[in-house]
JSON list of C-alpha atoms in Angstrom, two decimals:
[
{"chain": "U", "resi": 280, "resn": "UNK", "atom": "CA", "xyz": [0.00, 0.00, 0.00]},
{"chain": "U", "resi": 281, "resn": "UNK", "atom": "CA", "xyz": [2.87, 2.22, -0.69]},
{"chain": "U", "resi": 282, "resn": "UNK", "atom": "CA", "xyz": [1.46, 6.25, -1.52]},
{"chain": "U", "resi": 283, "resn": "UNK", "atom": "CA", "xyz": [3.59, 9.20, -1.98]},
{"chain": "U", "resi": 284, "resn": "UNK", "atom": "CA", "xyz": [2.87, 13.17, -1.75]},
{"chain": "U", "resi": 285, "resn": "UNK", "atom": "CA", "xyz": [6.72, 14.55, -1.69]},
{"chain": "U", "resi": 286, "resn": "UNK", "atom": "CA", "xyz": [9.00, 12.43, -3.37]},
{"chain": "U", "resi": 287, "resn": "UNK", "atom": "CA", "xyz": [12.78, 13.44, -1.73]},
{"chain": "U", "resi": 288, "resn": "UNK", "atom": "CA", "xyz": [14.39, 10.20, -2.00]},
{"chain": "U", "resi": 289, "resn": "UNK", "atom": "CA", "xyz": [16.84, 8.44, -4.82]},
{"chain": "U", "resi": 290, "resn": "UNK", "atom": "CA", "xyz": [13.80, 6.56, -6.18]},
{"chain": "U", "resi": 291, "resn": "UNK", "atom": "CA", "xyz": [15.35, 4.22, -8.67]},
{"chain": "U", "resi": 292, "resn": "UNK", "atom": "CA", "xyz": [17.36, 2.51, -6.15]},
{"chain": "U", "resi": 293, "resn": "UNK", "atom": "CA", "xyz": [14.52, 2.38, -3.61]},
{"chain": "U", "resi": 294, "resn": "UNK", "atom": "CA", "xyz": [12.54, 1.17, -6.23]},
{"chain": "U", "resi": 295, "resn": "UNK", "atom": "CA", "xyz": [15.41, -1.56, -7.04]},
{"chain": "U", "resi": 296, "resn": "UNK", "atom": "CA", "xyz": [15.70, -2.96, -3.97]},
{"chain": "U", "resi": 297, "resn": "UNK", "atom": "CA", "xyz": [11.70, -3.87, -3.67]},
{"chain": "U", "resi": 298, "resn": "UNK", "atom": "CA", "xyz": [11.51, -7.70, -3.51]},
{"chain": "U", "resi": 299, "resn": "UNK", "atom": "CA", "xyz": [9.41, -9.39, -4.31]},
{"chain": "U", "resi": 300, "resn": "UNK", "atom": "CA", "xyz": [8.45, -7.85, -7.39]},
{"chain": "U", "resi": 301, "resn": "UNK", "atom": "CA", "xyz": [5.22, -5.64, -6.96]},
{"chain": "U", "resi": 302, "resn": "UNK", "atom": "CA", "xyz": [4.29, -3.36, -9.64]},
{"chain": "U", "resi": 303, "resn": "UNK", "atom": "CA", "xyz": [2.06, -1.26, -7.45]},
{"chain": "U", "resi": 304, "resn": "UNK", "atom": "CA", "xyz": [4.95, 0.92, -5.55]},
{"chain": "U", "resi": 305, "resn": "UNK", "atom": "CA", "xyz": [5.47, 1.58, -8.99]},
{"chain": "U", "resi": 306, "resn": "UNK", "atom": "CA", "xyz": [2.43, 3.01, -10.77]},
{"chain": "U", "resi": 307, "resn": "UNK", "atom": "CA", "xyz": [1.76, 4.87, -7.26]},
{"chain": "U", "resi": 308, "resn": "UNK", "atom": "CA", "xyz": [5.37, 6.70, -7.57]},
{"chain": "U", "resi": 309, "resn": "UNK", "atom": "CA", "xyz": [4.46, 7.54, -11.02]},
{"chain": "U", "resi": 310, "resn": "UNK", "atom": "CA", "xyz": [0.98, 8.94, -10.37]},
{"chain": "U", "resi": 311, "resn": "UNK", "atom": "CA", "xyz": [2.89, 11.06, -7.69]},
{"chain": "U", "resi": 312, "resn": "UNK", "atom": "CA", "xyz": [4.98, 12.30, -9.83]},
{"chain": "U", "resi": 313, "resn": "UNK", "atom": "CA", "xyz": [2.36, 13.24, -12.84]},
{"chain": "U", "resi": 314, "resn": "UNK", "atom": "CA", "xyz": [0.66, 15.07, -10.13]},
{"chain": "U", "resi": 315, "resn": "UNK", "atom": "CA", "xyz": [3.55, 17.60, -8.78]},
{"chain": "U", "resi": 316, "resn": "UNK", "atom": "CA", "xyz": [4.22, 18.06, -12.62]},
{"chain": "U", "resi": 317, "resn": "UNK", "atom": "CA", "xyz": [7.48, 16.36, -13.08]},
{"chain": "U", "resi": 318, "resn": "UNK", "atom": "CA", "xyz": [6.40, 14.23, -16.14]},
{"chain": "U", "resi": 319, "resn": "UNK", "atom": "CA", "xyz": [10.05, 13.09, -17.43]},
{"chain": "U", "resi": 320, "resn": "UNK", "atom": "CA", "xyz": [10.84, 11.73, -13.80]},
{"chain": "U", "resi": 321, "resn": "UNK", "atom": "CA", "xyz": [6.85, 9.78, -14.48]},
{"chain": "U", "resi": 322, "resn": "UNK", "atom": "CA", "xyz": [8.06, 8.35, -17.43]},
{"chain": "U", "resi": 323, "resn": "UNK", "atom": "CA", "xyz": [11.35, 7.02, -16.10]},
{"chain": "U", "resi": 324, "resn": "UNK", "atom": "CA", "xyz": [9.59, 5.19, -12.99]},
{"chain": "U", "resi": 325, "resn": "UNK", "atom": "CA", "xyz": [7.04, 3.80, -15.91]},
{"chain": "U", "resi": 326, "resn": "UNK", "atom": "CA", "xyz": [10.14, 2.86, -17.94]},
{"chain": "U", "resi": 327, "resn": "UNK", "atom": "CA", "xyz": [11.69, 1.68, -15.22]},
{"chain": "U", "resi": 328, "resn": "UNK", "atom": "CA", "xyz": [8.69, -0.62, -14.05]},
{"chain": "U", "resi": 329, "resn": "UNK", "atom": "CA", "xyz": [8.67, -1.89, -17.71]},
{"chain": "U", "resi": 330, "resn": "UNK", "atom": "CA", "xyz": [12.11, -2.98, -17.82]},
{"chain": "U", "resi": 331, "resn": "UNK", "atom": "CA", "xyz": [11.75, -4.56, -14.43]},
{"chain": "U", "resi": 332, "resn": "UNK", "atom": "CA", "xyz": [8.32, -6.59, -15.68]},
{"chain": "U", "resi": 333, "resn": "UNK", "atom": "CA", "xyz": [10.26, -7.86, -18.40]},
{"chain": "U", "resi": 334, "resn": "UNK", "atom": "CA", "xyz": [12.98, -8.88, -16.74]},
{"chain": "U", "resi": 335, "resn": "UNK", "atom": "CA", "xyz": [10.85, -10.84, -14.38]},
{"chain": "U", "resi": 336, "resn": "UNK", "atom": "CA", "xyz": [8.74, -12.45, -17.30]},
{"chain": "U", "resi": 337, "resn": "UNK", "atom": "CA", "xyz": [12.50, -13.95, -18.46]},
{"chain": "U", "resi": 338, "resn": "UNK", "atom": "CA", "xyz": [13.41, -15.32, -16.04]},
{"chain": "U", "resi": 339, "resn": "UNK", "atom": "CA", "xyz": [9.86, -17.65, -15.67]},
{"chain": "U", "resi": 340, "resn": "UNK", "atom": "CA", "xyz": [9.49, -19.58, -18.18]},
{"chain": "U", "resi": 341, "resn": "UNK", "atom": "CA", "xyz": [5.60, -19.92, -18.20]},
{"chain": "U", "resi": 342, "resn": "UNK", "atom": "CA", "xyz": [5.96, -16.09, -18.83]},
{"chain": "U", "resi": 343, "resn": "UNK", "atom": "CA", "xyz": [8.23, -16.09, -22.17]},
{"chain": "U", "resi": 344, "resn": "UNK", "atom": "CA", "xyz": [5.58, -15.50, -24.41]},
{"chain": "U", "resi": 345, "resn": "UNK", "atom": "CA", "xyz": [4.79, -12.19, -22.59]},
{"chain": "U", "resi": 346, "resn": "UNK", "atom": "CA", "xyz": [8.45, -11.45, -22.50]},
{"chain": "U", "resi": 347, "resn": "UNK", "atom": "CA", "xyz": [8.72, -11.98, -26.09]},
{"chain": "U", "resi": 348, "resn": "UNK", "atom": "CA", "xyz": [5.93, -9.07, -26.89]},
{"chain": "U", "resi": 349, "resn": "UNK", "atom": "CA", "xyz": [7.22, -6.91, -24.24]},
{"chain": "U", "resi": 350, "resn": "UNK", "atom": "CA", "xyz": [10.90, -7.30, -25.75]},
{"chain": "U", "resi": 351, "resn": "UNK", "atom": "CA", "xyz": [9.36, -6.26, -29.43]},
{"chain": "U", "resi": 352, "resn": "UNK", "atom": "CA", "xyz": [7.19, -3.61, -27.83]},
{"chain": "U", "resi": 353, "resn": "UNK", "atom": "CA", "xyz": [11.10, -2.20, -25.92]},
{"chain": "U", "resi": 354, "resn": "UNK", "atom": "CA", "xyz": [13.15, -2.39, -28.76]},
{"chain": "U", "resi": 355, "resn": "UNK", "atom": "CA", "xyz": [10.23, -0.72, -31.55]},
{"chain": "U", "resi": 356, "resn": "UNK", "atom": "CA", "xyz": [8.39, 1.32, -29.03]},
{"chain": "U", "resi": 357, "resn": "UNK", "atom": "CA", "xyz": [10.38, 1.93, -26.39]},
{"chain": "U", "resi": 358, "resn": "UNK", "atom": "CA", "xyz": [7.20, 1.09, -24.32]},
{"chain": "U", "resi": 359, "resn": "UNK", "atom": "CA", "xyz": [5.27, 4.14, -25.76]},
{"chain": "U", "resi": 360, "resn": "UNK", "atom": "CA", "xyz": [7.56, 6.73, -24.28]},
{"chain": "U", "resi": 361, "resn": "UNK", "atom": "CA", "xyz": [9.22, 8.97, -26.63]},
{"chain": "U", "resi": 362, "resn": "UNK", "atom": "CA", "xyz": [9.87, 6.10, -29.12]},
{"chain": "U", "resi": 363, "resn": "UNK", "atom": "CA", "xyz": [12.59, 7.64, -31.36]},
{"chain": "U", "resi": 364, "resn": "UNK", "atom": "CA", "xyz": [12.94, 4.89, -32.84]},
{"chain": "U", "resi": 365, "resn": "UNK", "atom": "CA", "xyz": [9.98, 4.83, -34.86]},
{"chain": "U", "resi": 366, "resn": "UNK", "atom": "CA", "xyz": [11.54, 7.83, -36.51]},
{"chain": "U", "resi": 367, "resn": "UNK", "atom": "CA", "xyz": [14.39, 7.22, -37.06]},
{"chain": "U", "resi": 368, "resn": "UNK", "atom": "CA", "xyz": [14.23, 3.35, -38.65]},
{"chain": "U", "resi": 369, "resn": "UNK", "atom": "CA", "xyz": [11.53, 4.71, -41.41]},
{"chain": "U", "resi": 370, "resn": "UNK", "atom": "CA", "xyz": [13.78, 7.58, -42.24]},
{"chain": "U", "resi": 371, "resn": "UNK", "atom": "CA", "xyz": [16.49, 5.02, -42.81]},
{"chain": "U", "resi": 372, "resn": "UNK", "atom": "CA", "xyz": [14.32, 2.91, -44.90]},
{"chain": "U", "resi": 373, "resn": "UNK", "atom": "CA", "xyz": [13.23, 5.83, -47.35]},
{"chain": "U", "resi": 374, "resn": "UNK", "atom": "CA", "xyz": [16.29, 7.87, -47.74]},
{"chain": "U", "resi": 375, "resn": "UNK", "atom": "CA", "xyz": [18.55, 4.44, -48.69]},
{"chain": "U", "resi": 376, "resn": "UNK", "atom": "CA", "xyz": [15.24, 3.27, -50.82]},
{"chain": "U", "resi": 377, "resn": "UNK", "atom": "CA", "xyz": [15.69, 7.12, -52.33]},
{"chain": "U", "resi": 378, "resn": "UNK", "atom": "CA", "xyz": [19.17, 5.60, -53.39]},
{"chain": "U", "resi": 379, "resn": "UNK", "atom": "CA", "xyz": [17.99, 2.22, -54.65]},
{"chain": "U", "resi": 380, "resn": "UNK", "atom": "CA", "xyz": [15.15, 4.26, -56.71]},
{"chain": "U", "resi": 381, "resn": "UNK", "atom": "CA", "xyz": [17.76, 6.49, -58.68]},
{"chain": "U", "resi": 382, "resn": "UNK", "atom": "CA", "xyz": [19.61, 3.23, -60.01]},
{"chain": "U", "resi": 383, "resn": "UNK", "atom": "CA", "xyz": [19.46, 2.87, -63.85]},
{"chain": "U", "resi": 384, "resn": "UNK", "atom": "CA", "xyz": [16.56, 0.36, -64.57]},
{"chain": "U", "resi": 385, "resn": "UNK", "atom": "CA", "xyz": [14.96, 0.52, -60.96]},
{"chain": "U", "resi": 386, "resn": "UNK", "atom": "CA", "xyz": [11.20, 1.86, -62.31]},
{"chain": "U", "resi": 387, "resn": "UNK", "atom": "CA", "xyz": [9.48, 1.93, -64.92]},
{"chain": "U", "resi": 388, "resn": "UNK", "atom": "CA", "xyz": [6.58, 3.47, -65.87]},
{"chain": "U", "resi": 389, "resn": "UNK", "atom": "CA", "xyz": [3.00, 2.42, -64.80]},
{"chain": "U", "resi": 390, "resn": "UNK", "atom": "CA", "xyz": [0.87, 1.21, -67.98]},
{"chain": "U", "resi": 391, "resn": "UNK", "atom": "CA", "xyz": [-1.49, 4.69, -69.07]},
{"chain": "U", "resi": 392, "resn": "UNK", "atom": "CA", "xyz": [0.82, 6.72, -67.34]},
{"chain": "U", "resi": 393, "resn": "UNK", "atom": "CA", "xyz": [2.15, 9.97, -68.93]},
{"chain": "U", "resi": 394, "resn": "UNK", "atom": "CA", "xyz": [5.90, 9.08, -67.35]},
{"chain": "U", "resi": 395, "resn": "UNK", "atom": "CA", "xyz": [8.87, 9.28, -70.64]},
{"chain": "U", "resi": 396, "resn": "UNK", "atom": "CA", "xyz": [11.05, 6.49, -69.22]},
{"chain": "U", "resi": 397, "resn": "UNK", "atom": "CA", "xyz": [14.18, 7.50, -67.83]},
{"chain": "U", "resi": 398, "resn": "UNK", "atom": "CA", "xyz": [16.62, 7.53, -64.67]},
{"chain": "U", "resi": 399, "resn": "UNK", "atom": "CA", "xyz": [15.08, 8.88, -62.27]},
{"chain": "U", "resi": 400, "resn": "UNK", "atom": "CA", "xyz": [17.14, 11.82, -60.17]},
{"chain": "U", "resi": 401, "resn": "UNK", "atom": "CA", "xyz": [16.97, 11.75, -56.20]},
{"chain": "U", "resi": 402, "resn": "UNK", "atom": "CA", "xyz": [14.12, 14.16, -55.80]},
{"chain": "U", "resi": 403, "resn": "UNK", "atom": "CA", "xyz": [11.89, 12.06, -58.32]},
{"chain": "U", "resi": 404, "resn": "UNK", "atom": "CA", "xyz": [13.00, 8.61, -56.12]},
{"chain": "U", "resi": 405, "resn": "UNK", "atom": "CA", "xyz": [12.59, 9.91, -53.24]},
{"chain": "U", "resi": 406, "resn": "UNK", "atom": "CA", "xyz": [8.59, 10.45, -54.17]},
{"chain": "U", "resi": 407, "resn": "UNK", "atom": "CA", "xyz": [8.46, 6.90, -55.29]},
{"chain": "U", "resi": 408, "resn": "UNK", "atom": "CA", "xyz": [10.01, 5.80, -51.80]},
{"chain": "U", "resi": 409, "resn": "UNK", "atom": "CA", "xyz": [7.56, 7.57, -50.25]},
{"chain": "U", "resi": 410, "resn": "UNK", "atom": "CA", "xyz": [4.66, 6.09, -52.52]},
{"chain": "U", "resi": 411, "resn": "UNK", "atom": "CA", "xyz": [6.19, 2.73, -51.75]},
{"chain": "U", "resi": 412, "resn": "UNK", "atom": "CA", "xyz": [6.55, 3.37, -48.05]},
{"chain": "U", "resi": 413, "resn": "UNK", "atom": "CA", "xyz": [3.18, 5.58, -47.00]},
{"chain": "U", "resi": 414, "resn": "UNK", "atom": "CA", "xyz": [-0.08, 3.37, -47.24]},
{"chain": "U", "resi": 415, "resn": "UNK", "atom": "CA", "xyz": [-1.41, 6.47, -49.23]},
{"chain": "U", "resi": 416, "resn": "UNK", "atom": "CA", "xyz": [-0.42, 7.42, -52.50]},
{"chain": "U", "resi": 417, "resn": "UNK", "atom": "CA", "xyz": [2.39, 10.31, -53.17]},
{"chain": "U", "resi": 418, "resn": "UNK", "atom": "CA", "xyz": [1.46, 11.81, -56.64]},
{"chain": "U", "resi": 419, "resn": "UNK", "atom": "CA", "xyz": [5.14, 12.44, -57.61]},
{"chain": "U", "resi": 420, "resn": "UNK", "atom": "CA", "xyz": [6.04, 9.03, -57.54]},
{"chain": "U", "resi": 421, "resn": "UNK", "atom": "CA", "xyz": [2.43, 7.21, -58.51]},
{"chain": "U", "resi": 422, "resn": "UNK", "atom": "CA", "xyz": [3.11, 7.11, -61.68]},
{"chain": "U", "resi": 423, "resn": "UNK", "atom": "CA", "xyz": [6.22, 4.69, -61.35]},
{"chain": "U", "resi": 424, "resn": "UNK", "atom": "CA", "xyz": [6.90, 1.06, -60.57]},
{"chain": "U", "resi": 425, "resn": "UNK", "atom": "CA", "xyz": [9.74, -1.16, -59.47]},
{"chain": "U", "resi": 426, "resn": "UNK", "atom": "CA", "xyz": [11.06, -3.64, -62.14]},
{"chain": "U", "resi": 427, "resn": "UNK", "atom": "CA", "xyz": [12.06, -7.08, -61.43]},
{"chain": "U", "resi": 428, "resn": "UNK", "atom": "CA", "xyz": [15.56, -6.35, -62.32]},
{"chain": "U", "resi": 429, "resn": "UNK", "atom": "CA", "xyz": [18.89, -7.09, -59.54]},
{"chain": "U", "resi": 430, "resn": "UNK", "atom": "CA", "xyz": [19.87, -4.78, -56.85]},
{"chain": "U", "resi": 431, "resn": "UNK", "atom": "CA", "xyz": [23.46, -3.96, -58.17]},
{"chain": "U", "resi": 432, "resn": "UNK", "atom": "CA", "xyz": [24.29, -2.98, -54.26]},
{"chain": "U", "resi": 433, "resn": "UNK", "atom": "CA", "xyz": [23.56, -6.02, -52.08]},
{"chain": "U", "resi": 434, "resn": "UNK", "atom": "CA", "xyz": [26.30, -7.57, -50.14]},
{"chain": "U", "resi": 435, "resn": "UNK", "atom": "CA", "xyz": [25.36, -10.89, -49.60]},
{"chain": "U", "resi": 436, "resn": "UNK", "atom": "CA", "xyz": [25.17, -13.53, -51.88]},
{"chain": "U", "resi": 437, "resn": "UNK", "atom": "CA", "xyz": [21.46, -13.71, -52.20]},
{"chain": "U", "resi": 438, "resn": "UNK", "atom": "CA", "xyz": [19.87, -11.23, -55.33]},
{"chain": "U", "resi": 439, "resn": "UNK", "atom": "CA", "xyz": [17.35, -9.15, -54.45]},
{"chain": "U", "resi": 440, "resn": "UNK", "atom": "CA", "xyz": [15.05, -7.30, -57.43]},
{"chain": "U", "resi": 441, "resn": "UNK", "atom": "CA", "xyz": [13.73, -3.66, -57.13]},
{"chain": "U", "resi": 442, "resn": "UNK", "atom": "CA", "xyz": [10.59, -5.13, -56.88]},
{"chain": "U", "resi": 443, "resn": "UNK", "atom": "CA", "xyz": [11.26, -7.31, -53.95]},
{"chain": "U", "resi": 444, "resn": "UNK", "atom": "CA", "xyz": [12.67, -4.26, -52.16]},
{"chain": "U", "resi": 445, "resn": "UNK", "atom": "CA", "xyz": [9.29, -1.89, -53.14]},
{"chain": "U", "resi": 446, "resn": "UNK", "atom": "CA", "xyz": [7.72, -5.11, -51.22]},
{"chain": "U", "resi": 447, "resn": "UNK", "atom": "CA", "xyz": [9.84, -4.80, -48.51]},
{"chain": "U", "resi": 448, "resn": "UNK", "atom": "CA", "xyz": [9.15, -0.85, -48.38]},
{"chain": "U", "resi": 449, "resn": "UNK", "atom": "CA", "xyz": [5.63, -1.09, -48.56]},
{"chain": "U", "resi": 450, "resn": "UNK", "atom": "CA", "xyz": [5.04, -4.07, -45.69]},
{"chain": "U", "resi": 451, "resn": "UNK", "atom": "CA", "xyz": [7.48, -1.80, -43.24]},
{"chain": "U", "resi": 452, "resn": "UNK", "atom": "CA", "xyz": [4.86, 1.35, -44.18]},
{"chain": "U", "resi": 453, "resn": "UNK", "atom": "CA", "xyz": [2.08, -0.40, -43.25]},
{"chain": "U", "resi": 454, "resn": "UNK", "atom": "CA", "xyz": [4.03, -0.97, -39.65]},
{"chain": "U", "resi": 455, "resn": "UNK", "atom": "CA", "xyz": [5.82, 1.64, -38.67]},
{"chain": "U", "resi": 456, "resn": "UNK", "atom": "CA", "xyz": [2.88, 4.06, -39.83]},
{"chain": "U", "resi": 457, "resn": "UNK", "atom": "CA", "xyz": [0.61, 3.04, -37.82]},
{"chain": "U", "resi": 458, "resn": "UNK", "atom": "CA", "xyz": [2.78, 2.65, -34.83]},
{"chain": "U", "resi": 459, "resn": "UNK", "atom": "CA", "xyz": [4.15, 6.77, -35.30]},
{"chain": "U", "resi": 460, "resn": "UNK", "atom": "CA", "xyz": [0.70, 7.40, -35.86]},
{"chain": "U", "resi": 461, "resn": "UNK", "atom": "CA", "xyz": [-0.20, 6.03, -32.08]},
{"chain": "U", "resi": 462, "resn": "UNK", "atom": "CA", "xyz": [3.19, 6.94, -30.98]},
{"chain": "U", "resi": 463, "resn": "UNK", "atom": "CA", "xyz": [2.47, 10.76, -31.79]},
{"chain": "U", "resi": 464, "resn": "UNK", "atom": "CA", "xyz": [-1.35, 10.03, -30.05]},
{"chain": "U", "resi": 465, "resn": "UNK", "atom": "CA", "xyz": [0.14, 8.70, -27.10]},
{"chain": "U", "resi": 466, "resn": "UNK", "atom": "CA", "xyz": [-1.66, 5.37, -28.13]},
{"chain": "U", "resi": 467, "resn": "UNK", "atom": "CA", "xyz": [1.13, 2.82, -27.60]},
{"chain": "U", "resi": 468, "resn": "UNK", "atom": "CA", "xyz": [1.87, 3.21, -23.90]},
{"chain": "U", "resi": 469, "resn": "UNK", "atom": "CA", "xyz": [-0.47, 0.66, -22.22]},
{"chain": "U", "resi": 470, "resn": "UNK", "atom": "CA", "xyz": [0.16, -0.94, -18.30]},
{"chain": "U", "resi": 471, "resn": "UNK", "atom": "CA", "xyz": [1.47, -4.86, -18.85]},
{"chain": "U", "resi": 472, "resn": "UNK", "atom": "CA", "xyz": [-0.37, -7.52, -18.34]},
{"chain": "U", "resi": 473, "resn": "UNK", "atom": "CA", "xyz": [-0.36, -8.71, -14.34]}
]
């Protein structure tokens, strides 16, 4: 039944020592916090309580499955508090697909389309990244489409076709979209399961 109105103690080793595991010193700490204003000290006793339910759903093995999901939901999310992450792995994605898009023989242009054939430059692949990434169409870049022709630029041994990297593109839209979409609505932090 732990409750706090001042909070003048080093709280993330009083809240490391707490055995057994409780999450409800926790969430009460937090509350405390969000109420005298100090929101970035909130988060880190909610990211803190995160990392310490996850921990403990590792080491159980009845519990794996939940530490599994909670793992994904850490290393894409960062449990719903400022995920930077979700920024910063789509902006990778387009701006090296903005590369892979300005290769000779990379697009071609859609059937009834008014597109002349040609290399595109950076500024024209970058709109067909973003038509390949974004589940809604870009107009600078509808009017193109990946050919099945080789990647000249992969490293490993396997051959990979502008097409299957458009694929690629367009399945990791339709994730990390939605996820900066809730991310940016505050959607994506949720309590863990008990």
């Amino acid at each position: 039944g732990f409750s706090y109105e001042r909070i003048f103690v080093a709280w993330g080793e009083a809240l490391d020592i707490l055995e057994p595991y409780d999450v409800q010193p926790y969430r009460e700490m937090e509350k405390g916090f969000r109420t005298i204003g100090k929101e970035r000290d909130a988060d880190k006793v909610y990211l803190k309580q995160r990392r310490r339910a996850l921990w403990y759903d590792c080491r159980h093995p009845k519990r794996w499955l939940l530490a599994a999901g909670g793992l994904l939901y850490w290393l894409f999310a960062r449990f719903g508090v400022r995920p930077l992450r979700l920024a910063v792995i789509p902006l990778v994605l387009v701006a090296f697909s903005d590369f892979v898009f300005s290769q000779s023989d990379a697009v071609k242009p859609k059937k009834d389309s008014d597109c002349v054939e040609h290399k595109l430059d950076r500024r024209e692949a970058l709109g067909v990244s973003l038509n390949y990434f974004l589940p809604v169409e870009v107009p600078s870049g509808a009017c193109w489409q990946a050919t099945n022709k080789t990647l000249p630029i992969v490293p490993v041994g396997d051959q990979v076709s502008f097409l299957l990297w458009a694929t690629i593109l367009k399945l990791s839209g339709w994730i990390f979209v939605p996820l900066g979409v809730g991310a940016l609505g505050g959607f994506l932090r949720r309590d863990p399961p008990k």
